[in-house]
Amino acid sequence: DSGVTQTPKHLITATGQRVTLRCSPRSGDLSVYWYQQSLDQGLQFLIQYYNGEERAKGNILERFSAQQFPDLHSELNLSSLELGDSALYFCASSTLPRINEQFFGPGTRLTVL
Amino acid sequence: GDSVTQMEGPVTLSEEACLTINCTYTATGYPSLFWYVQYPGEGLQLLLKATKADDKGSNKGFEATYRKETTSFHLEKGSVQVSDSAVYFCALSSNTGNQFYFGTGTSLTVIP
């Protein structure tokens, strides 16, 4: 158990809908990262937050947004969902703002029908 | 830009066989290098890391050496077990620390 929690574990929704994925980092970790894992594109870094502020951005679509709250949990919002957004979404956390060793959550499996 | 290229899978080995999964990288400056492992139905776990040239990371019988001259970080294990069956990801943390890149993953299956 990494100490990173993600909810929900599974999510099934329809095209055009909006969903919110939630992540709680390990106790004491200030950085949260979001990744998308799909069969065709592998594991892709989406975005990083550190202590409530956006720190780094990867291949995140404009339809996706994220935030980190004062209690350090983070939410990833996915809107206008498309079939191709079906994937595993992982959250990871670390102690430092520099991306270094990360601890991954168990993931949320999103299925868009 | 920075990137990681790792050996295509899947790889199937018999128990006690030797394992090598190749990983090469492209980066400016001095990145940190990692191997992560993903067991079925789970998230990624850090297996080992190296933060400077010639460092050797090791854990659970796995080893990888940061070779700047060949820009490589190959994962090795002398004798694999069935419990090593998983997907292995090579990863790089950029010199600026602002980006993290994963390889495509190599699936390993070890048969008794």
Coordinates of N, CA and C in Angstrom, one line a residue, chain A residues 32-88:
Chain A
V32 N 1.2 16.5 -6.1 CA 0.3 15.5 -6.6 C 0.5 15.5 -8.2
Y33 N 0.5 14.3 -8.8 CA 0.7 14.2 -10.2 C -0.5 13.3 -10.7
W34 N -0.9 13.7 -11.9 CA -2.0 12.8 -12.6 C -1.4 12.3 -13.9
Y35 N -1.7 11.0 -14.1 CA -1.3 10.3 -15.3 C -2.5 9.6 -15.9
Q36 N -2.4 9.4 -17.3 CA -3.4 8.6 -18.0 C -2.7 7.4 -18.6
Q37 N -3.2 6.2 -18.4 CA -2.6 5.0 -19.0 C -3.7 4.4 -19.9
S38 N -3.3 4.3 -21.2 CA -4.2 3.7 -22.1 C -3.3 2.7 -23.0
L39 N -4.0 1.8 -23.6 CA -3.3 0.8 -24.4 C -2.5 1.4 -25.6
D40 N -3.1 2.4 -26.2 CA -2.5 2.9 -27.4 C -1.4 3.9 -27.1
Q41 N -1.6 4.6 -26.0 CA -0.6 5.7 -25.7 C 0.3 5.5 -24.5
G42 N 0.1 4.4 -23.9 CA 1.0 4.1 -22.7 C 0.6 5.0 -21.6
L43 N 1.7 5.3 -20.7 CA 1.5 6.1 -19.5 C 1.9 7.5 -19.8
Q44 N 1.0 8.4 -19.7 CA 1.2 9.8 -20.1 C 1.0 10.7 -18.9
F45 N 2.0 11.6 -18.6 CA 1.9 12.6 -17.6 C 1.0 13.7 -18.0
L46 N 0.0 14.0 -17.1 CA -1.0 15.0 -17.4 C -0.6 16.4 -16.8
I47 N -0.5 16.3 -15.4 CA -0.3 17.6 -14.7 C 0.2 17.4 -13.3
Q48 N 0.9 18.3 -12.8 CA 1.4 18.3 -11.4 C 1.0 19.5 -10.6
Y49 N 0.6 19.3 -9.3 CA 0.4 20.4 -8.4 C 1.3 20.3 -7.2
Y50 N 1.7 21.4 -6.7 CA 2.5 21.4 -5.5 C 1.9 22.5 -4.6
N51 N 1.5 22.0 -3.4 CA 0.9 22.8 -2.4 C -0.2 23.8 -2.9
G52 N -1.0 23.2 -3.8 CA -2.1 24.0 -4.3 C -1.9 24.8 -5.6
E53 N -0.6 24.8 -6.0 CA -0.3 25.5 -7.2 C 0.0 24.6 -8.3
E54 N -0.4 24.9 -9.6 CA 0.0 24.1 -10.7 C 1.5 24.3 -10.9
R55 N 2.2 23.2 -11.1 CA 3.7 23.2 -11.1 C 4.2 22.8 -12.5
A56 N 3.6 21.8 -13.1 CA 4.1 21.3 -14.4 C 2.9 20.8 -15.2
K57 N 3.0 20.9 -16.5 CA 1.9 20.4 -17.4 C 2.4 19.5 -18.4
G58 N 1.8 18.4 -18.6 CA 2.1 17.5 -19.7 C 1.1 17.5 -20.8
N59 N 0.7 16.3 -21.2 CA -0.2 16.2 -22.4 C -1.6 16.2 -21.9
I60 N -2.0 17.3 -21.3 CA -3.4 17.4 -20.7 C -4.3 18.1 -21.7
L61 N -5.4 17.5 -22.1 CA -6.3 18.1 -23.0 C -7.0 19.3 -22.4
E62 N -7.5 20.2 -23.2 CA -8.2 21.4 -22.7 C -9.5 21.0 -22.0
R63 N -10.1 19.9 -22.4 CA -11.3 19.4 -21.8 C -11.1 18.9 -20.3
F64 N -9.8 18.7 -20.0 CA -9.5 18.2 -18.7 C -8.9 19.3 -17.8
S65 N -9.2 19.3 -16.5 CA -8.7 20.3 -15.6 C -8.5 19.6 -14.3
A66 N -7.6 20.2 -13.5 CA -7.3 19.7 -12.2 C -7.2 20.8 -11.2
Q67 N -7.2 20.4 -9.9 CA -6.9 21.4 -8.8 C -6.5 20.6 -7.6
Q68 N -5.8 21.3 -6.8 CA -5.4 20.8 -5.5 C -5.9 21.7 -4.4
F69 N -6.5 21.1 -3.4 CA -7.2 21.8 -2.4 C -6.3 22.1 -1.1
P70 N -6.7 23.0 -0.3 CA -5.9 23.3 0.9 C -5.6 22.0 1.8
D71 N -6.4 21.0 1.8 CA -6.1 19.8 2.5 C -5.2 18.9 1.7
L72 N -4.8 19.3 0.5 CA -3.8 18.7 -0.4 C -4.4 17.6 -1.2
H73 N -5.7 17.3 -1.0 CA -6.3 16.3 -2.0 C -6.4 17.0 -3.3
S74 N -6.5 16.2 -4.3 CA -6.6 16.7 -5.7 C -7.8 16.1 -6.4
E75 N -8.3 16.8 -7.4 CA -9.4 16.3 -8.2 C -9.0 16.6 -9.7
L76 N -9.3 15.6 -10.5 CA -9.1 15.7 -12.0 C -10.5 15.7 -12.6
N77 N -10.8 16.7 -13.3 CA -12.1 16.9 -13.9 C -12.0 16.6 -15.4
L78 N -12.8 15.7 -15.9 CA -12.8 15.4 -17.3 C -14.2 15.7 -17.9
S79 N -14.3 16.5 -18.9 CA -15.6 16.9 -19.4 C -15.7 16.6 -20.9
S80 N -16.9 16.7 -21.4 CA -17.2 16.4 -22.8 C -16.5 15.1 -23.2
L81 N -16.7 14.1 -22.4 CA -16.0 12.8 -22.6 C -16.2 12.2 -23.9
E82 N -15.1 11.6 -24.4 CA -15.1 10.9 -25.7 C -14.7 9.4 -25.4
L83 N -15.0 8.6 -26.4 CA -14.7 7.2 -26.2 C -13.2 7.0 -26.0
G84 N -12.4 7.8 -26.6 CA -11.0 7.7 -26.5 C -10.4 8.1 -25.1
D85 N -11.3 8.6 -24.3 CA -10.8 9.0 -22.9 C -10.9 7.8 -22.0
S86 N -11.4 6.7 -22.4 CA -11.5 5.5 -21.6 C -10.0 5.1 -21.3
A87 N -9.7 5.0 -20.1 CA -8.3 4.7 -19.7 C -8.2 4.5 -18.2
L88 N -7.0 4.1 -17.7 CA -6.8 4.1 -16.3 C -6.1 5.5 -15.9

